[in-house]
XYZ file of C-alpha atoms in Angstrom:
704
model
C 0.000 0.000 0.000
C 1.362 3.429 -0.951
C 1.934 5.927 1.807
C 0.329 8.818 -0.015
C -2.258 11.419 0.777
C -5.679 11.321 -0.836
C -4.667 13.757 -3.583
C -1.432 12.124 -4.741
C -0.462 9.234 -6.933
C 3.042 7.997 -7.616
C 4.605 8.472 -11.030
C 4.204 5.602 -13.437
C 6.815 2.951 -12.811
C 9.216 2.181 -15.609
C 7.535 -1.185 -16.010
C 4.122 0.396 -16.380
C 5.128 3.496 -18.332
C 6.203 2.638 -21.869
C 8.385 5.097 -23.749
C 5.521 6.289 -25.893
C 3.584 7.238 -22.772
C 6.327 9.310 -21.170
C 4.684 12.615 -21.986
C 1.563 11.735 -19.979
C 0.858 13.183 -16.595
C 2.835 11.554 -13.870
C 0.449 12.477 -11.120
C -3.290 12.176 -10.851
C -5.176 14.661 -8.755
C -8.279 13.123 -7.273
C -9.737 16.388 -6.097
C -8.265 18.792 -8.613
C -8.237 18.719 -12.374
C -6.342 20.408 -15.114
C -7.828 22.748 -17.618
C -7.167 22.565 -21.309
C -4.242 24.952 -20.970
C -2.650 22.835 -18.320
C -3.556 25.133 -15.474
C -4.811 23.555 -12.326
C -8.504 24.022 -11.741
C -10.285 23.714 -8.468
C -12.992 21.091 -8.129
C -15.019 23.482 -6.042
C -16.221 24.980 -9.335
C -17.344 21.596 -10.700
C -21.085 20.814 -10.450
C -22.067 18.019 -8.102
C -25.108 15.844 -7.437
C -27.432 17.082 -4.715
C -27.829 13.568 -3.327
C -26.870 9.959 -3.907
C -30.457 9.174 -4.941
C -30.240 11.784 -7.685
C -27.044 10.232 -9.040
C -28.370 6.655 -8.949
C -31.562 7.714 -10.724
C -29.478 9.421 -13.414
C -27.310 6.333 -13.995
C -30.318 4.004 -13.952
C -32.258 6.343 -16.225
C -29.431 6.372 -18.757
C -28.714 2.640 -18.741
C -32.378 1.572 -18.660
C -33.766 2.605 -22.008
C -35.982 1.523 -24.850
C -33.705 -1.466 -25.513
C -34.751 -3.018 -22.203
C -38.385 -2.909 -23.310
C -38.232 -3.904 -26.950
C -34.825 -5.479 -27.586
C -34.140 -7.756 -24.602
C -37.574 -9.508 -24.705
C -37.138 -10.153 -28.426
C -33.698 -11.722 -27.881
C -35.131 -13.952 -25.149
C -37.986 -14.845 -27.479
C -35.719 -15.772 -30.378
C -32.852 -17.399 -28.485
C -34.166 -19.973 -26.086
C -36.028 -18.013 -23.411
C -34.631 -18.930 -20.005
C -31.410 -20.303 -21.542
C -30.653 -16.893 -23.053
C -31.273 -15.220 -19.691
C -28.733 -17.504 -18.003
C -26.201 -16.726 -20.723
C -26.912 -13.001 -20.376
C -26.380 -13.100 -16.584
C -23.091 -14.980 -17.048
C -21.744 -12.370 -19.497
C -23.099 -9.534 -17.353
C -21.085 -10.777 -14.345
C -17.754 -11.479 -16.069
C -17.771 -8.664 -18.663
C -20.508 -6.099 -18.034
C -20.037 -5.345 -14.328
C -16.193 -5.121 -14.459
C -16.260 -2.714 -17.425
C -19.043 -0.651 -15.861
C -17.057 -0.469 -12.602
C -13.952 0.562 -14.563
C -15.732 3.502 -16.212
C -17.320 4.613 -12.932
C -13.975 4.507 -11.126
C -12.096 6.307 -13.910
C -14.606 9.161 -14.067
C -14.815 9.543 -10.291
C -11.031 9.362 -9.833
C -9.942 11.798 -12.532
C -13.109 13.919 -12.334
C -13.247 14.682 -16.034
C -15.405 13.713 -19.000
C -14.411 10.982 -21.440
C -11.876 13.156 -23.306
C -10.174 14.330 -20.112
C -10.018 10.864 -18.542
C -8.157 9.188 -21.404
C -6.100 12.289 -22.141
C -5.006 12.226 -18.509
C -3.635 8.703 -18.831
C -1.808 9.801 -21.983
C -2.489 12.616 -24.465
C -2.110 10.002 -27.207
C -5.325 8.369 -25.938
C -7.456 11.529 -26.181
C -8.968 10.209 -29.412
C -10.901 7.612 -27.393
C -12.909 10.401 -25.786
C -13.565 12.137 -29.088
C -14.814 8.863 -30.607
C -17.205 8.471 -27.665
C -18.562 11.979 -28.298
C -19.144 11.260 -31.999
C -20.983 8.002 -31.265
C -23.095 9.779 -28.627
C -24.044 12.329 -31.259
C -25.007 9.574 -33.716
C -27.233 7.957 -31.089
C -28.771 11.277 -30.041
C -29.726 11.989 -33.657
C -31.921 8.917 -34.148
C -32.934 8.384 -30.506
C -34.733 11.714 -30.459
C -36.660 10.632 -33.565
C -38.078 7.720 -31.533
C -39.056 10.240 -28.846
C -40.778 12.261 -31.599
C -42.721 9.148 -32.661
C -43.786 8.616 -29.037
C -44.993 12.223 -28.870
C -47.045 11.671 -32.044
C -48.715 8.539 -30.649
C -49.222 10.185 -27.272
C -51.044 13.044 -28.959
C -53.270 10.573 -30.834
C -54.137 8.653 -27.656
C -56.549 11.319 -26.394
C -59.478 10.186 -28.507
C -61.982 7.370 -28.473
C -61.951 5.096 -30.285
C -58.220 5.086 -30.877
C -57.400 5.980 -34.506
C -55.643 2.635 -35.058
C -58.564 0.472 -33.881
C -60.324 0.237 -37.249
C -59.415 0.516 -40.883
C -60.466 3.772 -42.568
C -62.950 3.887 -45.454
C -61.838 4.957 -48.918
C -64.278 7.728 -49.852
C -63.893 7.108 -53.588
C -64.878 3.430 -53.451
C -66.783 3.515 -50.147
C -64.816 0.443 -49.134
C -62.033 -0.338 -46.684
C -58.661 1.067 -47.733
C -56.884 -1.727 -49.601
C -53.539 -1.301 -47.793
C -55.235 -1.555 -44.395
C -57.428 -4.508 -45.403
C -54.348 -6.394 -46.554
C -52.466 -5.873 -43.279
C -54.035 -4.613 -40.029
C -55.323 -1.308 -38.624
C -52.244 -0.854 -36.406
C -49.778 -1.603 -39.222
C -51.619 0.770 -41.553
C -51.661 3.586 -38.998
C -47.933 3.165 -38.285
C -46.646 2.887 -41.838
C -49.104 5.158 -43.619
C -50.473 7.697 -41.097
C -47.452 8.138 -38.848
C -44.523 7.607 -41.233
C -46.183 7.806 -44.659
C -43.295 5.555 -45.615
C -41.862 4.932 -49.085
C -41.337 1.470 -50.565
C -37.557 1.548 -50.143
C -34.655 3.680 -48.964
C -33.996 4.652 -52.592
C -37.212 6.721 -52.629
C -36.569 9.589 -50.244
C -39.921 11.331 -50.587
C -40.801 14.732 -49.190
C -40.563 15.773 -45.546
C -43.252 14.589 -43.173
C -44.487 17.897 -41.656
C -46.120 16.332 -38.589
C -43.020 14.326 -37.684
C -40.820 17.363 -38.287
C -42.888 19.279 -35.739
C -42.700 16.388 -33.260
C -38.899 16.212 -33.696
C -38.624 19.950 -33.018
C -40.679 19.484 -29.838
C -38.466 16.564 -28.753
C -35.264 18.602 -29.156
C -36.876 21.550 -27.367
C -37.692 19.323 -24.368
C -34.113 17.999 -24.247
C -32.660 21.498 -24.552
C -34.820 22.939 -21.763
C -34.127 19.999 -19.462
C -30.341 20.254 -19.919
C -29.871 24.001 -20.209
C -28.539 24.258 -16.643
C -26.500 21.057 -16.766
C -27.054 18.313 -14.215
C -28.811 20.753 -11.906
C -31.786 20.960 -14.258
C -31.682 17.493 -15.856
C -31.376 15.766 -12.464
C -34.662 17.267 -11.304
C -36.413 15.879 -14.379
C -34.846 12.474 -13.598
C -36.930 12.117 -10.450
C -39.959 11.683 -12.697
C -38.516 10.318 -15.958
C -36.584 7.501 -14.213
C -39.283 6.404 -11.749
C -42.451 6.740 -13.845
C -41.594 3.886 -16.303
C -41.383 1.420 -13.388
C -44.806 2.463 -12.166
C -46.260 1.923 -15.639
C -44.523 -1.449 -16.080
C -45.959 -2.730 -12.798
C -49.438 -1.488 -13.732
C -49.212 -3.219 -17.108
C -47.927 -6.415 -15.485
C -50.831 -6.552 -13.005
C -53.337 -5.839 -15.771
C -51.652 -8.283 -18.144
C -51.726 -11.180 -15.684
C -55.527 -10.942 -15.748
C -55.639 -11.495 -19.514
C -56.447 -14.775 -21.226
C -53.208 -16.161 -22.629
C -50.895 -14.437 -20.113
C -49.645 -17.665 -18.535
C -48.992 -19.201 -21.952
C -46.837 -16.183 -22.757
C -44.829 -16.434 -19.506
C -44.340 -20.175 -19.994
C -43.030 -19.536 -23.491
C -40.650 -16.893 -22.124
C -39.022 -19.008 -19.407
C -38.939 -22.385 -21.148
C -35.190 -23.045 -21.601
C -33.669 -24.299 -24.847
C -30.136 -25.105 -23.753
C -28.999 -26.121 -27.233
C -28.699 -22.432 -28.157
C -25.522 -22.203 -26.052
C -23.697 -23.914 -28.887
C -24.494 -21.058 -31.293
C -21.831 -18.380 -31.759
C -24.516 -16.007 -33.019
C -26.418 -16.238 -29.722
C -23.243 -15.456 -27.736
C -22.633 -12.445 -29.973
C -26.166 -11.164 -29.454
C -25.994 -11.681 -25.680
C -22.630 -9.872 -25.444
C -23.916 -7.007 -27.593
C -27.003 -6.639 -25.410
C -24.881 -6.544 -22.220
C -22.666 -3.980 -23.878
C -25.494 -1.637 -24.874
C -27.719 -2.218 -21.849
C -25.115 -0.685 -19.514
C -24.209 2.148 -21.886
C -20.512 1.234 -22.084
C -18.261 3.371 -24.257
C -20.627 6.324 -24.627
C -18.765 8.404 -22.062
C -22.030 9.158 -20.254
C -21.198 6.782 -17.379
C -17.832 8.542 -16.976
C -19.457 11.984 -17.184
C -22.086 11.220 -14.531
C -19.571 9.658 -12.131
C -17.202 12.630 -12.511
C -19.700 14.740 -10.545
C -19.519 12.377 -7.554
C -17.679 12.986 -4.268
C -14.168 11.529 -4.360
C -14.848 8.838 -1.767
C -18.189 7.663 -3.146
C -18.488 3.846 -3.196
C -18.505 3.390 -6.982
C -18.102 -0.391 -6.642
C -21.441 -0.667 -4.883
C -22.936 1.657 -7.509
C -21.706 -0.626 -10.302
C -23.302 -3.692 -8.727
C -26.526 -1.858 -7.886
C -27.077 -0.195 -11.273
C -26.214 -3.418 -13.149
C -28.636 -5.388 -10.981
C -31.420 -2.831 -11.441
C -30.795 -2.853 -15.180
C -31.131 -6.642 -15.404
C -34.242 -6.762 -13.196
C -35.806 -4.048 -15.343
C -35.154 -6.164 -18.430
C -36.837 -9.145 -16.748
C -39.799 -6.997 -15.652
C -40.193 -5.563 -19.154
C -39.962 -9.081 -20.625
C -42.748 -10.278 -18.334
C -44.953 -7.404 -19.460
C -44.148 -8.001 -23.127
C -44.765 -11.757 -22.964
C -48.080 -11.546 -21.104
C -49.239 -9.024 -23.693
C -47.939 -11.097 -26.599
C -49.509 -14.216 -25.052
C -52.867 -12.425 -24.899
C -52.445 -11.214 -28.487
C -51.492 -14.688 -29.757
C -54.445 -16.258 -27.922
C -56.838 -13.757 -29.485
C -55.442 -14.356 -32.976
C -55.708 -18.129 -32.493
C -59.312 -17.885 -31.240
C -60.241 -15.656 -34.183
C -58.704 -18.312 -36.414
C -60.927 -20.968 -34.791
C -64.021 -18.800 -35.231
C -63.167 -18.164 -38.874
C -62.610 -21.856 -39.610
C -65.812 -22.921 -37.860
C -67.667 -20.285 -39.835
C -66.382 -21.838 -43.060
C -67.332 -25.306 -41.822
C -70.814 -24.099 -40.895
C -71.219 -22.571 -44.360
C -69.992 -25.809 -45.907
C -72.418 -27.907 -43.857
C -75.362 -25.766 -44.994
C -74.623 -26.703 -48.619
C -73.768 -30.345 -47.999
C -76.230 -33.073 -47.184
C -73.894 -34.557 -44.611
C -71.774 -32.858 -41.996
C -68.019 -32.681 -42.522
C -66.139 -35.454 -40.866
C -65.778 -34.951 -37.153
C -68.370 -32.231 -36.708
C -70.671 -34.710 -34.988
C -68.409 -34.476 -31.932
C -70.614 -33.526 -28.971
C -68.492 -30.558 -27.919
C -68.632 -28.774 -31.302
C -71.191 -25.977 -31.078
C -71.363 -24.446 -34.535
C -73.583 -21.600 -33.348
C -71.118 -20.314 -30.674
C -67.547 -20.756 -32.034
C -66.040 -18.807 -29.125
C -67.157 -21.521 -26.716
C -64.841 -24.096 -28.318
C -61.486 -24.456 -26.462
C -58.396 -23.939 -28.596
C -56.784 -27.211 -27.471
C -59.837 -29.242 -28.447
C -60.095 -27.583 -31.845
C -56.431 -28.426 -32.498
C -57.092 -32.023 -31.423
C -59.945 -32.237 -33.930
C -57.805 -30.652 -36.670
C -54.952 -33.117 -36.097
C -57.406 -35.994 -36.724
C -59.534 -34.611 -39.553
C -57.692 -31.555 -40.946
C -56.496 -33.412 -44.030
C -60.081 -34.196 -45.091
C -61.596 -30.721 -44.946
C -59.607 -28.884 -47.607
C -56.891 -26.226 -47.643
C -59.147 -23.375 -46.502
C -59.445 -24.853 -43.015
C -56.169 -24.224 -41.178
C -54.554 -25.143 -37.888
C -54.792 -22.440 -35.227
C -51.571 -22.592 -33.248
C -50.836 -20.252 -30.366
C -47.148 -21.318 -30.454
C -46.915 -20.374 -34.106
C -48.185 -16.895 -33.336
C -45.746 -16.582 -30.428
C -42.904 -17.627 -32.722
C -43.566 -14.588 -34.874
C -41.156 -12.457 -32.880
C -41.532 -8.695 -32.958
C -38.939 -6.196 -31.797
C -38.178 -2.505 -31.806
C -40.740 -0.258 -33.426
C -42.785 -3.289 -34.503
C -43.317 -4.226 -30.859
C -44.057 -0.749 -29.533
C -46.028 0.813 -32.361
C -47.781 -2.240 -33.865
C -48.092 -5.184 -31.447
C -48.672 -3.158 -28.262
C -51.034 -0.703 -29.900
C -53.068 -3.637 -31.237
C -53.417 -5.101 -27.740
C -54.252 -1.789 -26.086
C -57.071 -1.283 -28.564
C -58.661 -4.438 -27.075
C -58.529 -3.105 -23.491
C -61.521 -1.392 -21.921
C -60.769 2.344 -21.619
C -58.121 1.932 -24.326
C -57.135 5.655 -24.503
C -56.033 5.507 -20.841
C -53.749 2.518 -21.432
C -52.387 4.003 -24.629
C -51.578 7.279 -22.883
C -49.807 5.423 -20.064
C -47.764 3.323 -22.464
C -46.508 6.154 -24.643
C -45.804 8.331 -21.610
C -43.601 5.470 -20.414
C -41.790 5.271 -23.771
C -41.353 9.047 -23.741
C -39.766 9.024 -20.280
C -37.577 6.016 -21.026
C -36.305 7.786 -24.113
C -35.759 11.130 -22.382
C -33.809 9.709 -19.439
C -31.462 7.907 -21.853
C -31.273 11.006 -24.038
C -30.151 13.143 -21.087
C -27.279 10.743 -20.401
C -26.324 10.626 -24.078
C -26.189 14.423 -24.326
C -24.191 14.571 -21.088
C -21.680 12.239 -22.763
C -21.225 14.939 -25.433
C -21.367 18.155 -23.408
C -19.330 17.254 -20.301
C -16.112 16.217 -22.155
C -16.282 19.286 -24.398
C -16.789 21.676 -21.477
C -14.018 20.018 -19.465
C -11.539 20.103 -22.333
C -12.291 23.515 -23.827
C -12.506 26.338 -21.302
C -14.395 28.608 -23.728
C -17.211 26.060 -24.049
C -17.203 25.537 -20.292
C -17.858 29.247 -19.772
C -20.804 29.177 -22.204
C -22.696 26.077 -21.119
C -26.116 27.377 -22.171
C -24.953 28.389 -25.639
C -23.253 25.012 -26.150
C -26.367 23.100 -25.065
C -28.746 25.066 -27.268
C -26.368 24.971 -30.254
C -25.902 21.203 -29.928
C -29.658 20.623 -29.833
C -30.208 22.957 -32.802
C -27.548 21.115 -34.810
C -29.130 17.794 -33.820
C -32.511 18.963 -35.081
C -31.121 20.188 -38.421
C -29.256 16.938 -39.120
C -32.222 14.969 -37.747
C -34.379 16.240 -40.613
C -32.854 13.314 -42.517
C -35.102 11.054 -40.423
C -38.305 13.024 -41.019
C -38.373 12.260 -44.717
C -40.829 9.607 -45.821
C -37.861 7.217 -45.994
C -36.601 8.369 -42.586
C -37.449 5.125 -40.800
C -34.942 3.262 -42.975
C -32.189 5.676 -41.920
C -33.154 5.219 -38.272
C -32.696 1.465 -38.770
C -29.340 2.052 -40.452
C -28.025 4.253 -37.629
C -29.371 1.897 -34.969
C -27.796 -1.198 -36.526
C -24.436 0.113 -37.717
C -23.442 3.642 -36.644
C -22.813 2.840 -32.982
C -22.083 -0.888 -32.696
C -18.591 -1.249 -34.160
C -17.232 2.169 -33.060
C -18.387 1.588 -29.477
C -16.785 -1.849 -29.342
C -13.538 -0.322 -30.641
C -13.752 2.448 -28.025
C -14.243 -0.017 -25.158
C -11.356 -2.190 -26.408
C -9.041 0.841 -26.253
C -10.451 1.873 -22.870
C -9.789 -1.558 -21.407
C -6.323 -1.779 -22.970
C -5.439 1.708 -21.678
C -6.401 0.930 -18.098
C -5.067 -2.636 -18.036
C -1.837 -2.442 -19.997
C -0.915 1.237 -20.322
C -1.899 2.739 -17.004
C -1.534 -0.598 -15.221
C -4.171 -2.533 -13.288
C -2.146 -2.466 -10.058
C -1.858 1.305 -10.251
C -5.550 1.634 -11.078
C -6.502 -0.657 -8.190
C -4.343 1.514 -5.949
C -6.240 4.616 -7.077
C -9.531 2.907 -6.285
C -8.169 1.905 -2.874
C -7.412 5.565 -2.131
C -11.004 6.467 -3.045
C -12.862 3.589 -1.391
C -10.502 3.058 1.579
C -10.365 -0.636 0.637
C -8.885 -2.557 -2.266
C -11.273 -4.233 -4.739
C -11.006 -8.027 -5.141
C -7.990 -9.094 -7.184
C -10.295 -10.912 -9.630
C -11.032 -7.544 -11.277
C -7.373 -7.290 -12.277
C -7.551 -10.481 -14.337
C -11.030 -9.753 -15.687
C -9.859 -6.364 -17.019
C -6.538 -7.607 -18.397
C -7.729 -10.797 -20.062
C -11.425 -11.738 -19.943
C -12.999 -8.366 -20.791
C -10.369 -7.453 -23.364
C -10.518 -10.789 -25.177
C -14.337 -10.792 -25.046
C -14.488 -7.357 -26.685
C -11.976 -8.362 -29.358
C -14.047 -11.495 -30.037
C -17.231 -9.421 -30.282
C -15.534 -7.037 -32.713
C -14.298 -9.931 -34.868
C -17.719 -11.608 -34.890
C -19.451 -8.336 -35.848
C -16.970 -7.652 -38.654
C -17.253 -11.174 -40.039
C -21.033 -10.943 -39.985
C -20.913 -7.685 -41.969
C -18.452 -9.144 -44.472
C -20.184 -12.481 -45.113
C -23.774 -11.247 -44.816
C -24.579 -8.162 -46.847
C -26.422 -5.601 -44.656
C -30.180 -5.617 -45.176
C -33.194 -3.696 -43.908
C -36.926 -4.331 -43.655
C -39.064 -2.234 -46.005
C -42.828 -1.765 -46.247
C -44.401 -2.401 -49.641
C -47.540 -0.353 -50.087
C -48.883 -2.435 -52.954
C -48.684 -5.797 -51.195
C -49.300 -4.282 -47.723
C -46.502 -6.378 -46.278
C -42.916 -6.165 -45.099
C -40.015 -7.396 -47.193
C -36.268 -7.666 -46.670
C -34.107 -5.624 -49.052
C -30.366 -5.131 -49.444
C -28.936 -1.671 -48.955
C -27.950 0.042 -52.223
C -24.280 0.833 -52.845
C -24.510 4.463 -51.739
C -26.144 3.381 -48.470
C -23.344 0.851 -47.850
C -20.822 3.638 -48.476
C -22.699 5.773 -45.961
C -22.566 2.973 -43.355
C -18.824 2.557 -43.885
C -18.243 6.316 -43.613
C -20.235 6.503 -40.377
C -18.129 3.724 -38.852
C -14.812 5.178 -40.079
C -15.656 8.733 -39.017
C -16.501 7.598 -35.476
C -13.399 5.386 -35.171
C -10.916 7.764 -36.810
C -10.170 10.018 -33.789
C -8.369 7.140 -32.028
C -5.547 6.701 -34.597
C -5.515 10.428 -35.455
C -5.024 11.353 -31.781
C -2.231 8.836 -31.439
C -0.405 10.005 -34.588
C -0.878 13.711 -33.796
C 0.582 13.495 -30.304
C 3.356 11.167 -31.459
C 4.508 13.699 -34.085
C 4.079 16.544 -31.609
C 6.151 14.760 -28.975
C 8.863 13.865 -31.453
C 9.179 17.538 -32.437
C 9.215 18.565 -28.784
C 11.874 15.926 -28.022
C 14.049 17.160 -30.896
C 13.670 20.755 -29.713
C 14.603 19.801 -26.149
C 17.579 17.804 -27.428
C 18.842 20.785 -29.431
C 18.407 23.088 -26.438
C 20.335 20.670 -24.215
C 23.149 20.413 -26.775
C 23.289 24.208 -26.980
C 23.427 24.507 -23.209
C 26.224 21.918 -23.010
C 28.153 23.800 -25.667
C 27.631 27.050 -23.810
C 28.878 25.509 -20.572
C 31.948 24.107 -22.278
C 32.878 27.447 -23.860
C 32.132 29.642 -20.925
C 32.651 28.699 -17.288
C 32.723 30.702 -14.149
C 36.327 30.885 -13.042
C 37.854 31.739 -9.706
C 39.088 35.306 -9.295
C 42.434 33.952 -8.130
C 43.023 32.175 -11.429
C 44.884 34.074 -14.153
C 44.078 33.939 -17.820
C 46.773 32.911 -20.245
C 48.504 36.103 -21.347
C 48.763 34.693 -24.853
C 45.011 34.080 -25.002
C 43.293 36.574 -27.287
C 39.652 37.470 -26.961
C 37.878 37.037 -30.323
C 37.123 40.291 -32.104
C 34.115 41.143 -34.269
C 36.285 40.555 -37.331
C 37.065 37.051 -36.131
C 33.357 36.350 -35.505
C 32.579 37.223 -39.108
C 34.568 34.238 -40.376
C 33.234 30.728 -39.906
C 35.135 28.618 -37.438
C 36.466 25.277 -38.496
C 37.087 24.179 -34.923
C 36.537 25.271 -31.372
C 39.413 27.089 -29.689
C 41.683 24.611 -27.888
C 41.403 25.135 -24.193
C 43.657 23.425 -21.715
C 43.019 22.608 -18.118
C 44.838 25.742 -17.087
C 42.221 27.827 -18.901
C 39.017 25.815 -18.327
C 37.699 23.263 -15.907
C 34.196 22.283 -14.774
C 33.592 23.254 -11.188
C 31.599 21.227 -8.699
C 28.791 22.885 -6.777
C 30.939 22.890 -3.600
C 33.836 24.608 -5.335
C 31.485 27.210 -6.792
C 30.167 27.988 -3.323
C 33.749 28.361 -1.979
C 34.567 30.717 -4.828
C 31.488 32.785 -4.042
C 32.587 33.075 -0.440
C 36.066 34.220 -1.481
C 34.659 36.751 -3.918
C 32.218 38.250 -1.429
C 34.553 38.048 1.539
C 32.107 36.020 3.583
């Protein structure tokens, strides 16, 4: 244990400080930082959380987002239910929690945003922070579009019946609109009324004026909530972080009363252990852990930098990770009881439709179709026939009744997994239309989505603003202007997503703009802490903060397990992109159905540019500071050589020593001619004096 005060750290040891890192700071100040000009700044000027509850709500609000509601349940649904959950917990413990703890500790220790933290370890690593800022900006661009969609649906929830309950009538033909009749009322409302979507990404279409207005409102809300920094956004967090949990519990209680709820929960938890042998499932589980905790964005670092120095960030890491996982489980329960109810209703409607066809058939035939003389079949009340018994009858006699009579399988409906916007804006809206007092449930649901989105959006914007204000003093002095300008720029660029083809660009950004750059960022973060800064040194810093040393297992998790896991995830993601051409799901208006299309060449070029642009600051920062340091080293070397030359030519001599009478002082005429060699000086004319001899000479000269 180092015998140091709470504000000191020892210089990097030679073993831990490679030559290329020698220009980095040799001391870390836990309670003071350094401004962009190198001047020491007092932490008293840095904003701080009003309470621990406020901080925890902010971290939970950022990490718990829309992905917990519509991505995690889908992955469970597609990848073995309970088996996927076990795999997720395993990766959360050995990769997620250690990396989350690392970011919390780094931000709290160095008390800077993402740029300042990695620049502190070495200026050559500053590019990591800039990459985090760029990715945060990418995410903010499309995430606020989802908030705009939620605002649109929230505004349409205050009417009865809900506008997506029934198909509209075409006034020209006085018949149901063909696109709606071929799909469903909820699909029609989403694709045609809300998005007015084109058939492919190639057809941009004009701007959607309603969505443009909703996007402006979304950015205005974010700007107003963050205009005073964490002081204003933290107050909003009290509502935006807690309200979604209230709504989820209300939906869970209501959902458990629905017919089909237990079938949905059973489907969710039934384990399929064979999925553990699939590399694709491991990749998806690791990616979900990665994004669920918000690693690499810089927002975790930014939030923790406002903490007191001795805050227990280890406990925070365990608590926030646990809350995040339990939220995912809670959201999955809600989703599966709702999907179970929806699947049961679709299956029962299928039974009613088939029995209607059989009844019509029996009215034209002299004899009843085979099997309809079963005592339990009541042709007049199809809803009274249990689904299991209908399926039993169909398994025995289905082959004899023709192709129009189909099997009605609840499992088949459950297997039709829905995720993302399809879950929130199609499947859930369809179910809520079946509830009594449907506008109330719709309002609750979209208020929940709005708050989930806003709480994550606040953290994402903090991941942009905090590093910039910490690193550039001018921006730090004009916080309000920076916040408003950032939101205005986000709105202008976000107009890309309010075109009729905007949903396809949202999908593109969601799938590709953040995934690879964030994985690259976290790889460099982990490498910097583990192998550049040194895990022992980092553990020592944490010990100074927490007053106790974290378990040694973290050292090996950071150095080997986390780093290798991230490299494996990066390799798997790259291979998937190379061997499987990127695709997107488009809506075809003519067939009223979804279809999978490949991205055109210009869209692939755009994806590649997004990834390169976000990853480029890392190598650029390294090269820039390497060249800069080499120039500085050459300059210092020349100055040292000049000083040595000066000392050799001119030395302070004792007053008792006599100059050689034959020695001639150079004249101006001599100086005008280049010298081929230095003047030969013997020991009688020149000798280097030790410090002690110089002091004795001074005493003789002054008479002391």
